[in-house]
GROMACS .gro file of C-alpha atoms in nm:
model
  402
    1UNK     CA    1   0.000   0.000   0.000
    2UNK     CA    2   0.137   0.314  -0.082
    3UNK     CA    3   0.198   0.651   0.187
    4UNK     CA    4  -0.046   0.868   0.253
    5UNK     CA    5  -0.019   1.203   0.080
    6UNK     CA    6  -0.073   1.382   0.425
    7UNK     CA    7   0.264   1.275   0.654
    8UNK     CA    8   0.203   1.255   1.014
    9UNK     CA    9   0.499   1.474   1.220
   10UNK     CA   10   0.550   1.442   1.582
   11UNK     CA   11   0.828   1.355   1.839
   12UNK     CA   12   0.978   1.070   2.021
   13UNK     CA   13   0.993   1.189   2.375
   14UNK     CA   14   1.255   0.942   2.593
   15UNK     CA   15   1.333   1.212   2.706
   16UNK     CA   16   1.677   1.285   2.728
   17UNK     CA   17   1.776   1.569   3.027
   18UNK     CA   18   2.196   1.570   3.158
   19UNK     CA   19   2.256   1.482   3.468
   20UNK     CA   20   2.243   1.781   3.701
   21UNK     CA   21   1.959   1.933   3.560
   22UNK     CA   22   1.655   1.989   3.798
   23UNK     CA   23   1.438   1.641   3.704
   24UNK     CA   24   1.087   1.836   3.848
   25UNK     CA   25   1.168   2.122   3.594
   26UNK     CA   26   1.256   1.879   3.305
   27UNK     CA   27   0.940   1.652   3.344
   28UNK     CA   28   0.754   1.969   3.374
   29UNK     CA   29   0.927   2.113   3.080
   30UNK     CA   30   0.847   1.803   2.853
   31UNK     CA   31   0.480   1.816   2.891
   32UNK     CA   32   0.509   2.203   2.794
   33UNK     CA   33   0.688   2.098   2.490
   34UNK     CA   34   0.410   1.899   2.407
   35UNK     CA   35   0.186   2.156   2.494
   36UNK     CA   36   0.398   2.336   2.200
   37UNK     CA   37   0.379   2.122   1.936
   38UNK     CA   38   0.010   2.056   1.978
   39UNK     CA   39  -0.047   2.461   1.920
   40UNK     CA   40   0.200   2.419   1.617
   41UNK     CA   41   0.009   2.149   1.483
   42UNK     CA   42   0.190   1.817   1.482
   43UNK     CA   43   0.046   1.510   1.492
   44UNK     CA   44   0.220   1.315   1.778
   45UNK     CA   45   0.424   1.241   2.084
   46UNK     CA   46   0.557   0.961   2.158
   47UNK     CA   47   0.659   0.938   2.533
   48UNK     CA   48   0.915   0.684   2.690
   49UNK     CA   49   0.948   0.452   2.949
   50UNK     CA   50   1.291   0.416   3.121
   51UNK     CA   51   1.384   0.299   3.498
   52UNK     CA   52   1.796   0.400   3.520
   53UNK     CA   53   2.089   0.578   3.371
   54UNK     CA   54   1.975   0.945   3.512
   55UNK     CA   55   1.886   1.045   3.166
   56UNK     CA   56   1.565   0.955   3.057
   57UNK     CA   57   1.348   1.049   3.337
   58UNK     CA   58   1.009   0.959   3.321
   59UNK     CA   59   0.905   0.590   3.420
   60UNK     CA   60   0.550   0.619   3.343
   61UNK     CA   61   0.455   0.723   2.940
   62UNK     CA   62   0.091   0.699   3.104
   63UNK     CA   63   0.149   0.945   3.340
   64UNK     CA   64   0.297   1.213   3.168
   65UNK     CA   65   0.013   1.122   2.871
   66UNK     CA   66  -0.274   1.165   3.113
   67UNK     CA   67  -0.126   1.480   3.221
   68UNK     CA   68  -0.057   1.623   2.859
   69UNK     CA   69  -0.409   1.507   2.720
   70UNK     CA   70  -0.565   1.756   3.015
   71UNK     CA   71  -0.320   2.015   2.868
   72UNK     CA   72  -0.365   1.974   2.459
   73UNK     CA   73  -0.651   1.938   2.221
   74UNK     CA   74  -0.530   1.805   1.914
   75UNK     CA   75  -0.261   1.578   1.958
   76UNK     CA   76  -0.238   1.236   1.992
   77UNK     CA   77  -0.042   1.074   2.269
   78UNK     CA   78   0.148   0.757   2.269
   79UNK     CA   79   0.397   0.562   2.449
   80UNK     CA   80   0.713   0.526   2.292
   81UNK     CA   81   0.772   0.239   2.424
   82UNK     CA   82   0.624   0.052   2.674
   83UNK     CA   83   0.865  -0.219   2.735
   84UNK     CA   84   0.580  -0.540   2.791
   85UNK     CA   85   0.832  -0.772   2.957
   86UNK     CA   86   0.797  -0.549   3.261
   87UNK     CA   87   0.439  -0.544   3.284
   88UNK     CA   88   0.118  -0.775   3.311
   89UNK     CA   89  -0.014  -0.817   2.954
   90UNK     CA   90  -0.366  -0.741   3.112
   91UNK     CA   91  -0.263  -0.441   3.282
   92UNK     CA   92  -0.117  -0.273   2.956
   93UNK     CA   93  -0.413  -0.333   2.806
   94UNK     CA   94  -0.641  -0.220   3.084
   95UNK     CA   95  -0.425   0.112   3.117
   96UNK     CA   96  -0.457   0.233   2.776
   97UNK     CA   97  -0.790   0.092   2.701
   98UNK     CA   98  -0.885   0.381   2.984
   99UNK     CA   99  -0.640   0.623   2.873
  100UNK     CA  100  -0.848   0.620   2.520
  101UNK     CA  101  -1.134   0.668   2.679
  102UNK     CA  102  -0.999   0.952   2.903
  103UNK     CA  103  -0.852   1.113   2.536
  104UNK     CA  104  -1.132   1.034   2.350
  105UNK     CA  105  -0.936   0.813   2.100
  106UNK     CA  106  -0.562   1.048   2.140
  107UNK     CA  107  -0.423   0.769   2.272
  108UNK     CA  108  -0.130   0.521   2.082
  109UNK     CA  109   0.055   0.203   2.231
  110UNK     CA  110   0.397   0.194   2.155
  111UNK     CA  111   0.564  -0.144   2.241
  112UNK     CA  112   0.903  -0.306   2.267
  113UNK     CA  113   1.126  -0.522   2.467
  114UNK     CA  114   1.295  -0.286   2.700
  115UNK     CA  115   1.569  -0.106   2.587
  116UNK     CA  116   1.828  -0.030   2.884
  117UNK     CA  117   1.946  -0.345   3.014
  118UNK     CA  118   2.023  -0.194   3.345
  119UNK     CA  119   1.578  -0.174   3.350
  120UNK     CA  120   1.587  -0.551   3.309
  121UNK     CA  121   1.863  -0.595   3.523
  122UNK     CA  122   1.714  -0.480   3.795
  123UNK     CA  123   1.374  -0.612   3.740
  124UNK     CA  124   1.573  -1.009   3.749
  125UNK     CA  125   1.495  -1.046   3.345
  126UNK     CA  126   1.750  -1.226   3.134
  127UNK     CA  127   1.782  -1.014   2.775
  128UNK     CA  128   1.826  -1.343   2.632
  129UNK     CA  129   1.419  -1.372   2.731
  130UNK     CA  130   1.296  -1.023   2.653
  131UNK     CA  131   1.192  -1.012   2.320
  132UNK     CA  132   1.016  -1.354   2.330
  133UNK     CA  133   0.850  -1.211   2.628
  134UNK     CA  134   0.717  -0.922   2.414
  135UNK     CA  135   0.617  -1.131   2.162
  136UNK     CA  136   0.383  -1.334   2.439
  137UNK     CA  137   0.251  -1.001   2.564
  138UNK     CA  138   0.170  -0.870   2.216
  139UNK     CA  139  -0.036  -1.203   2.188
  140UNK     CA  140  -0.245  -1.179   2.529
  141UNK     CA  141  -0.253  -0.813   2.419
  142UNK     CA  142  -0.422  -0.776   2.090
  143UNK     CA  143  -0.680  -1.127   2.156
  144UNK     CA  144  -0.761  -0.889   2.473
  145UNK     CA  145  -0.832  -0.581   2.253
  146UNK     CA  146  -1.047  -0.769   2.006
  147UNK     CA  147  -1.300  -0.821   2.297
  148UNK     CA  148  -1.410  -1.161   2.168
  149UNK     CA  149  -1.350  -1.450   2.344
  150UNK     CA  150  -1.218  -1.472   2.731
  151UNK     CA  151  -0.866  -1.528   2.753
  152UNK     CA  152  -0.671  -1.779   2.899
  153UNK     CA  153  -0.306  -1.796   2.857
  154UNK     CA  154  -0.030  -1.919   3.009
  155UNK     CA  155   0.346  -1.860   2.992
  156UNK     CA  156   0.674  -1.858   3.266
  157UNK     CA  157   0.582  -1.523   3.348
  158UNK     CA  158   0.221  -1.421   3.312
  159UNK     CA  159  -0.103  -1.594   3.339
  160UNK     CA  160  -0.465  -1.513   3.225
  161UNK     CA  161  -0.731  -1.732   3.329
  162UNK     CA  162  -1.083  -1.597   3.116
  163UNK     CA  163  -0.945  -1.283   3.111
  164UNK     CA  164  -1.123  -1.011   2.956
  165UNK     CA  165  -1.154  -0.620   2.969
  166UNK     CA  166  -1.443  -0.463   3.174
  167UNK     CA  167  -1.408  -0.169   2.913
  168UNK     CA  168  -1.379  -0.227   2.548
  169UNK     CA  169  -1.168   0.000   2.330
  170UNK     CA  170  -1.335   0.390   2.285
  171UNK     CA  171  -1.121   0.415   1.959
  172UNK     CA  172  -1.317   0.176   1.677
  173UNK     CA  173  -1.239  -0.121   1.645
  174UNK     CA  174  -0.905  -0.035   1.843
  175UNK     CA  175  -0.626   0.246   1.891
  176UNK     CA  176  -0.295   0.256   1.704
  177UNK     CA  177  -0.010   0.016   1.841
  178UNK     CA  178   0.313  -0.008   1.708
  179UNK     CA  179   0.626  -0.208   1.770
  180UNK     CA  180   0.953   0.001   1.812
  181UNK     CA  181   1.242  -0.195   1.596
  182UNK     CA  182   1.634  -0.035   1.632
  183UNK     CA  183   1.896  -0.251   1.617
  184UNK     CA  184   1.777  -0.599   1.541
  185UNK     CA  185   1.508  -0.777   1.330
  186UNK     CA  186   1.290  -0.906   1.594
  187UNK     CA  187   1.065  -0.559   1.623
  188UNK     CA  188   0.963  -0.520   1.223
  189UNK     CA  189   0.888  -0.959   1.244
  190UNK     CA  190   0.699  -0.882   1.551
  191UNK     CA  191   0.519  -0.618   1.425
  192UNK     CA  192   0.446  -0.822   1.107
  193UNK     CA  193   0.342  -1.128   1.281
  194UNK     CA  194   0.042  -0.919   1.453
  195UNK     CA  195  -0.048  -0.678   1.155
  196UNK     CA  196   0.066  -0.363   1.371
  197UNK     CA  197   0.216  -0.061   1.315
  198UNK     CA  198   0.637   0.025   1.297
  199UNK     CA  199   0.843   0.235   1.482
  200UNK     CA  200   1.172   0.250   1.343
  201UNK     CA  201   1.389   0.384   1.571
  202UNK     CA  202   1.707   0.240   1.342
  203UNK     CA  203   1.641   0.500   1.106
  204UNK     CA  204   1.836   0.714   1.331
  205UNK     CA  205   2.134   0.544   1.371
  206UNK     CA  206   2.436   0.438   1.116
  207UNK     CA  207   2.340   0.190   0.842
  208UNK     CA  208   1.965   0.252   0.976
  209UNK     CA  209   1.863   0.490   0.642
  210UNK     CA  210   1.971   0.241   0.389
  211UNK     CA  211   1.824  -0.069   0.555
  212UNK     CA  212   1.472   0.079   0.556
  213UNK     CA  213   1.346  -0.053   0.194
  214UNK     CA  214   1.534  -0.380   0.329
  215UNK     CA  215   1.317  -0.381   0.680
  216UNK     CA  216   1.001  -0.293   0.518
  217UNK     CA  217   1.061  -0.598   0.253
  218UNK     CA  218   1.115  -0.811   0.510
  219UNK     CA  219   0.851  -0.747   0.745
  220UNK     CA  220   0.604  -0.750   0.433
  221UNK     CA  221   0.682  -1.135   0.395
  222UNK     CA  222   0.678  -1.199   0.753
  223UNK     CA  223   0.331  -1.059   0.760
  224UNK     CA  224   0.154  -1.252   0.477
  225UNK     CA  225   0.287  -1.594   0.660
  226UNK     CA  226   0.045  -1.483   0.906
  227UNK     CA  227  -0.211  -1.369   0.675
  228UNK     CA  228  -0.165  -1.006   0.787
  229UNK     CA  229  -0.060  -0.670   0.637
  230UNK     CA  230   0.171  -0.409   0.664
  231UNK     CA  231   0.047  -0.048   0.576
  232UNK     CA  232   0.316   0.204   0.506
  233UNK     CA  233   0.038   0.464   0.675
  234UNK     CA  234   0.140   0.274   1.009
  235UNK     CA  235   0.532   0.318   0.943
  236UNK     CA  236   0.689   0.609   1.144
  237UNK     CA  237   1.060   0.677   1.071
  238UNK     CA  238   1.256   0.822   1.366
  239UNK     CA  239   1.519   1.052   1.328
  240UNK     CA  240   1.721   1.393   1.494
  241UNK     CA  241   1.644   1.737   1.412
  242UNK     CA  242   1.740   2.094   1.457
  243UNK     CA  243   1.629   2.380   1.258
  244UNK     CA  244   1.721   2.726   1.177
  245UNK     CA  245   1.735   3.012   0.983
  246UNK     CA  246   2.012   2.887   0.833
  247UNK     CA  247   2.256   2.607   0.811
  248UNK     CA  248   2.517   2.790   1.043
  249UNK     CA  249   2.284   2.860   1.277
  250UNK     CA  250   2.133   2.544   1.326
  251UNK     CA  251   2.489   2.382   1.340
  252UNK     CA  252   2.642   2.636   1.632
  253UNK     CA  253   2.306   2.594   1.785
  254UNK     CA  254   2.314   2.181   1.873
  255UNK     CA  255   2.691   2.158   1.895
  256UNK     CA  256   2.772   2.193   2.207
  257UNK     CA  257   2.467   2.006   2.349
  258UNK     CA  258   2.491   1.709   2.125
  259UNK     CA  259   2.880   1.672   2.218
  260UNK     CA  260   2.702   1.681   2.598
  261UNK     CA  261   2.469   1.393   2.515
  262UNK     CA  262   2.695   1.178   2.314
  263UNK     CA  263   3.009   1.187   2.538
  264UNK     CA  264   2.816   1.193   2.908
  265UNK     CA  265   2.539   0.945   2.838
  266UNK     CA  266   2.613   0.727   2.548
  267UNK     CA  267   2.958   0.707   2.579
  268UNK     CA  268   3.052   0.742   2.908
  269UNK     CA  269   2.710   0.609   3.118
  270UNK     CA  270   2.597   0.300   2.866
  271UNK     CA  271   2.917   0.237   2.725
  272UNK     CA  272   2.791   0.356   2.355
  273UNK     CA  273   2.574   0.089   2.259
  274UNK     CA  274   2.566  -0.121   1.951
  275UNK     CA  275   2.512   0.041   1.649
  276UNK     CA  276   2.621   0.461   1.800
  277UNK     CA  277   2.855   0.625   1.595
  278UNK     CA  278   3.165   0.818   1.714
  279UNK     CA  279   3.067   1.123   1.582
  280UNK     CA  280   2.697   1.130   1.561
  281UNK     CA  281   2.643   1.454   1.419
  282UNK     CA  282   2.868   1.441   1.174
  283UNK     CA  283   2.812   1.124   1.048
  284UNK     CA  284   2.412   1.161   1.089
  285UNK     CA  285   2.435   1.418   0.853
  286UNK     CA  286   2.651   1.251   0.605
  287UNK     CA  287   2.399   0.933   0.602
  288UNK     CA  288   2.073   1.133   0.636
  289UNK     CA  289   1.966   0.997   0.977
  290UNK     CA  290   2.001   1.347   1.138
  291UNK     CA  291   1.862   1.684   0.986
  292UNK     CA  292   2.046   2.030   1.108
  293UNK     CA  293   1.987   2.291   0.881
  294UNK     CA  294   1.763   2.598   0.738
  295UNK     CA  295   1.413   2.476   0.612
  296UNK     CA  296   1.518   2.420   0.300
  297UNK     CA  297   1.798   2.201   0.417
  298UNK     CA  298   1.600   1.984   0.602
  299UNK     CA  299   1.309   1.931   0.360
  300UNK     CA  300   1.590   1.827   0.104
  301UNK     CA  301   1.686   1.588   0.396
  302UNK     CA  302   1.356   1.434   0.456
  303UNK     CA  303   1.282   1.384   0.049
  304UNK     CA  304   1.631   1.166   0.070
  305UNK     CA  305   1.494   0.992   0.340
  306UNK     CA  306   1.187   0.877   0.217
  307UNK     CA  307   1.400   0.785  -0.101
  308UNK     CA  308   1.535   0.520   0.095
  309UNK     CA  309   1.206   0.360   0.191
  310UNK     CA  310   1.161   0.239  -0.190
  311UNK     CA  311   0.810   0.348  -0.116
  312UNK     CA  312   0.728   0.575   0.154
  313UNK     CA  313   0.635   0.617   0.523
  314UNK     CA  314   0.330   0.736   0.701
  315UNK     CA  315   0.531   0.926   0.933
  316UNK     CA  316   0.849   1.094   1.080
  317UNK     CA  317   0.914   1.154   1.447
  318UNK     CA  318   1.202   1.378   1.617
  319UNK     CA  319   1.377   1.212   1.865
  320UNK     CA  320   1.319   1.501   2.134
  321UNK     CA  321   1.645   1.619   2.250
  322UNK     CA  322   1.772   1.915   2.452
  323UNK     CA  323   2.081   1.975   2.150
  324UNK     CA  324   1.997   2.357   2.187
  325UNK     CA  325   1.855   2.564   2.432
  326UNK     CA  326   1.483   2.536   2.480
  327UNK     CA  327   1.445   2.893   2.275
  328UNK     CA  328   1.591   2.762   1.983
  329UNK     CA  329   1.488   2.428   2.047
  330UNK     CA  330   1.111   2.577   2.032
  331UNK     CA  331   1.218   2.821   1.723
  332UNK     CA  332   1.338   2.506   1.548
  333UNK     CA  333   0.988   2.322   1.586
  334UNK     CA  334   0.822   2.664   1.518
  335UNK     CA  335   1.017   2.727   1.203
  336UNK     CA  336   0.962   2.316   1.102
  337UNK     CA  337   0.565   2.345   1.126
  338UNK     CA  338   0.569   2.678   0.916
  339UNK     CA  339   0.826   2.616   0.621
  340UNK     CA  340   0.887   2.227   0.584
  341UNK     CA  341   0.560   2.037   0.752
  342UNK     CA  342   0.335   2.180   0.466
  343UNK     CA  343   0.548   2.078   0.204
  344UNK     CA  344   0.471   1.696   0.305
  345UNK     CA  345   0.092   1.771   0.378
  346UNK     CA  346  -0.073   1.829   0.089
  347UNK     CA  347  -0.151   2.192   0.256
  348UNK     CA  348   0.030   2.418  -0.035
  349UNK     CA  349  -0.091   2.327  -0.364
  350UNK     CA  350  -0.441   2.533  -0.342
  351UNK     CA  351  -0.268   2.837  -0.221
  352UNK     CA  352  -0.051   2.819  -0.514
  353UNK     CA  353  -0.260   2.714  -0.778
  354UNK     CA  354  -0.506   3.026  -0.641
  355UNK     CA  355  -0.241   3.277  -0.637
  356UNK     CA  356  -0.062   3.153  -0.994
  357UNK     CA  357  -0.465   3.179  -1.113
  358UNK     CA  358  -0.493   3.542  -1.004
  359UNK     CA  359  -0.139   3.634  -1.072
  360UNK     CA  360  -0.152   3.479  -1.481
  361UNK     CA  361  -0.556   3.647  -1.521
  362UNK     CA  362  -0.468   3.992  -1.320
  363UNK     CA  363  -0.554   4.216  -1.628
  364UNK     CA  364  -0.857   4.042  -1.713
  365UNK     CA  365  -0.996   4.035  -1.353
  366UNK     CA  366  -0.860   4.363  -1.245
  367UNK     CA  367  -0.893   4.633  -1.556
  368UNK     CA  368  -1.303   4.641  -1.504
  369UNK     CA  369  -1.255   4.726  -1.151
  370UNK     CA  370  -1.009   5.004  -1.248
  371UNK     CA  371  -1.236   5.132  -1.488
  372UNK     CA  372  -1.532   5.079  -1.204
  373UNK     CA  373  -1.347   5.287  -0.945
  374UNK     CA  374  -1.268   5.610  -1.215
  375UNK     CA  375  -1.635   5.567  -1.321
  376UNK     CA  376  -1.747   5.622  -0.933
  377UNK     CA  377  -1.534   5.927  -0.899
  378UNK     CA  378  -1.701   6.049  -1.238
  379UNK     CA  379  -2.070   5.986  -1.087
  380UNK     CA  380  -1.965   6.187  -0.775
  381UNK     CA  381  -1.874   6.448  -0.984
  382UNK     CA  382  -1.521   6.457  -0.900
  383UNK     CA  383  -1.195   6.356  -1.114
  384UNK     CA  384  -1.083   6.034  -1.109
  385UNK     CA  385  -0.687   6.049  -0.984
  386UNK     CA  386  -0.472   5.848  -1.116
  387UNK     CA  387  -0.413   5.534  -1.005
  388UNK     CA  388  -0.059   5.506  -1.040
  389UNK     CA  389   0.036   5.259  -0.739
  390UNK     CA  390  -0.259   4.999  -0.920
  391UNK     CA  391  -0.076   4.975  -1.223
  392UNK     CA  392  -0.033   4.617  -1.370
  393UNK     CA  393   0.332   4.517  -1.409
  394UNK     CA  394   0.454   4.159  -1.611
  395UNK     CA  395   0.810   4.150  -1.453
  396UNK     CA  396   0.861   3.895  -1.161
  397UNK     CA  397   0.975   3.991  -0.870
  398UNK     CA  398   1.280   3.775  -0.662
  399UNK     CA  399   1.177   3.751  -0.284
  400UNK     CA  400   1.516   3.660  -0.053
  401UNK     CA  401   1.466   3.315   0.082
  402UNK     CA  402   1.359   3.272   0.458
   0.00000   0.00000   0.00000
């Protein structure tokens, strides 16, 4: 199925706040972001769960979404991810099955398998186990959703014995869920296996562009062995950005803060996992996984990104970052919703077509008026001035770019 000609935008919200900086204002300031975006327009937010590390703060997406929904009117709010293997399959589906009611249908279900291993660590959960485990859960899950039969399931960490929800879904026939996939196959088969959407979070990392036509190819096989489908509507790539004015700008802006974030948390706190470059920025930039630049920049940057999905996407998050400071971090979403979000919308073409219309026709629809407005001087009794600052000119006039 081919992408929609309307492109979701929204963020991926882990969040990610230094060490040292005052956790009550940075939870705070999150929800104000998404307070933000909602005025601006975009589509979604995507909030994380995370237990360790100091960096990504908040440990409860549904929190923080039940919060936001009170705050926003437009948005929809997701949770990006919850990692199943921590939780009771029936309580995940209980929790958002109310949260969609409380939105009246805002609400999204991100899942994975947990991505800190310290989280699972803690918790007593081999890694060897956890994405079988969210496979399981995604099972008990969706047969809970469909509201059919009572469930009973049993597996070495959760049972359900006639389960069944005392509130069926407000969203018809369900909310969106989607399966978070980075580093590894086992998200986009998992995700294919139960006919659910795609988070690619691997888009943002080295390699990740150029194995998207790959993953989707894949995952579109996986699915029809299970007599399901993959919609490229349901496919959100997720990926950094920063914009400005222009290129310089944008690139003094997020230097110093992404330096911050690469050296202090991935580097020095997790080690820098599998698949992080040395030099992120630079190399994000190079590959197309990370878009710093004026508007025009990044919209080139986006157009080369879908060119790698063979096909198209149905969506692009922003891994939410604090790269600049939260002024130009606010300018740069600002400046994205008026000059590059359009563009992928379907929003310009009427404009344009009405104002080439008026511009091409401008003698034939504006000469009688001319004539009209010297004719109502004339009937007053009165000379008709001349109109000098209403005269037609041919010659096209170059605007500077923004």
């Amino acid at each position: 199925m081919t992408a929609p000609r309307r492109m979701r935008f929204g963020i991926f919200l882990a969040p990610f706040h230094r060490v040292g900086d005052n956790p009550t204002l940075a939870i705070e300031r999150d929800i104000n972001l998404i307070e933000w975006l909602d005025h601006l327009g975009y589509d979604e937010a995507w909030i994380g769960e995370h237990h360790s590390a100091g960096w990504e703060t908040i440990a409860s997406p549904e929190i923080v979404i039940g919060a936001a929904a009170e705050r926003t009117k437009h948005i929809k709010l997701g949770s990006g991810v919850t990692s199943l293997p921590y939780h009771h399959p029936l309580l995940v589906a209980q929790r958002f099955v109310q949260l969609d009611h409380m939105t009246r249908g805002r609400v999204m279900l991100g899942c994975g398998p947990g991505a800190l291993v310290s989280d699972a660590y803690m918790i007593g959960i081999d890694p060897a186990h956890q994405r079988r485990r969210m496979d399981e859960s995604l099972t008990a899950i969706t047969r809970l959703l469909a509201c059919e039969d009572p469930v009973t399931m049993e597996t070495d960490w959760f049972t359900l014995r006639e389960a069944r929800l005392h509130l069926a879904p407000y969203s018809e026939p369900c909310f969106p869920i989607s399966v978070a996939s980075s580093t590894t196959p086992s998200g986009a088969l998992a995700a294919a296996k139960h006919g659910l959407g795609l988070l690619s979070l691997g888009a943002g990392l080295p390699g990740g562009p150029r194995s998207l036509a790959e993953q989707w190819r894949m995952a579109e096989a996986e699915a029809a062995k299970h007599g399901k489908t993959m919609d490229r509507r349901n496919w959100r790539l997720v990926v950094n950005l920063h914009c400005a004015e222009d290129d310089e700008r944008a690139l003094r802006d997020v230097r110093v803060g992404e330096v911050q974030e690469t050296l202090t948390y991935f580097s020095e706190t997790l080690g820098r996992p599998p698949m992080r470059s040395e030099d992120p920025l630079r190399d994000g930039l190079a590959m197309g996984s990370t878009l710093v630049g004026s508007p025009e920049t990044v919209a080139a940057g986006i157009e080369r990104l879908l060119s790698f999905t063979e096909g198209g996407a149905g969506g692009i998050l922003f891994r939410a970052h604090e790269w600049a400071d939260r002024e130009a971090t606010w300018r740069s979403f600002e400046l994205f919703a008026r000059w590059v979000m359009p563009r992928f919308q379907g929003s310009l073409a009427m404009p344009q077509q009405s104002r080439d219309w008026v511009s091409a026709n401008r003698e034939t629809i504006f000469a009688p008026n001319m004539a009209a407005l010297k004719q109502a001087f004339r009937d007053a009794g009165q000379e008709a001035p001349e109109f000098s600052r209403l005269k037609l000119h041919t010659g096209k006039v170059e605007l500077p770019k923004v």
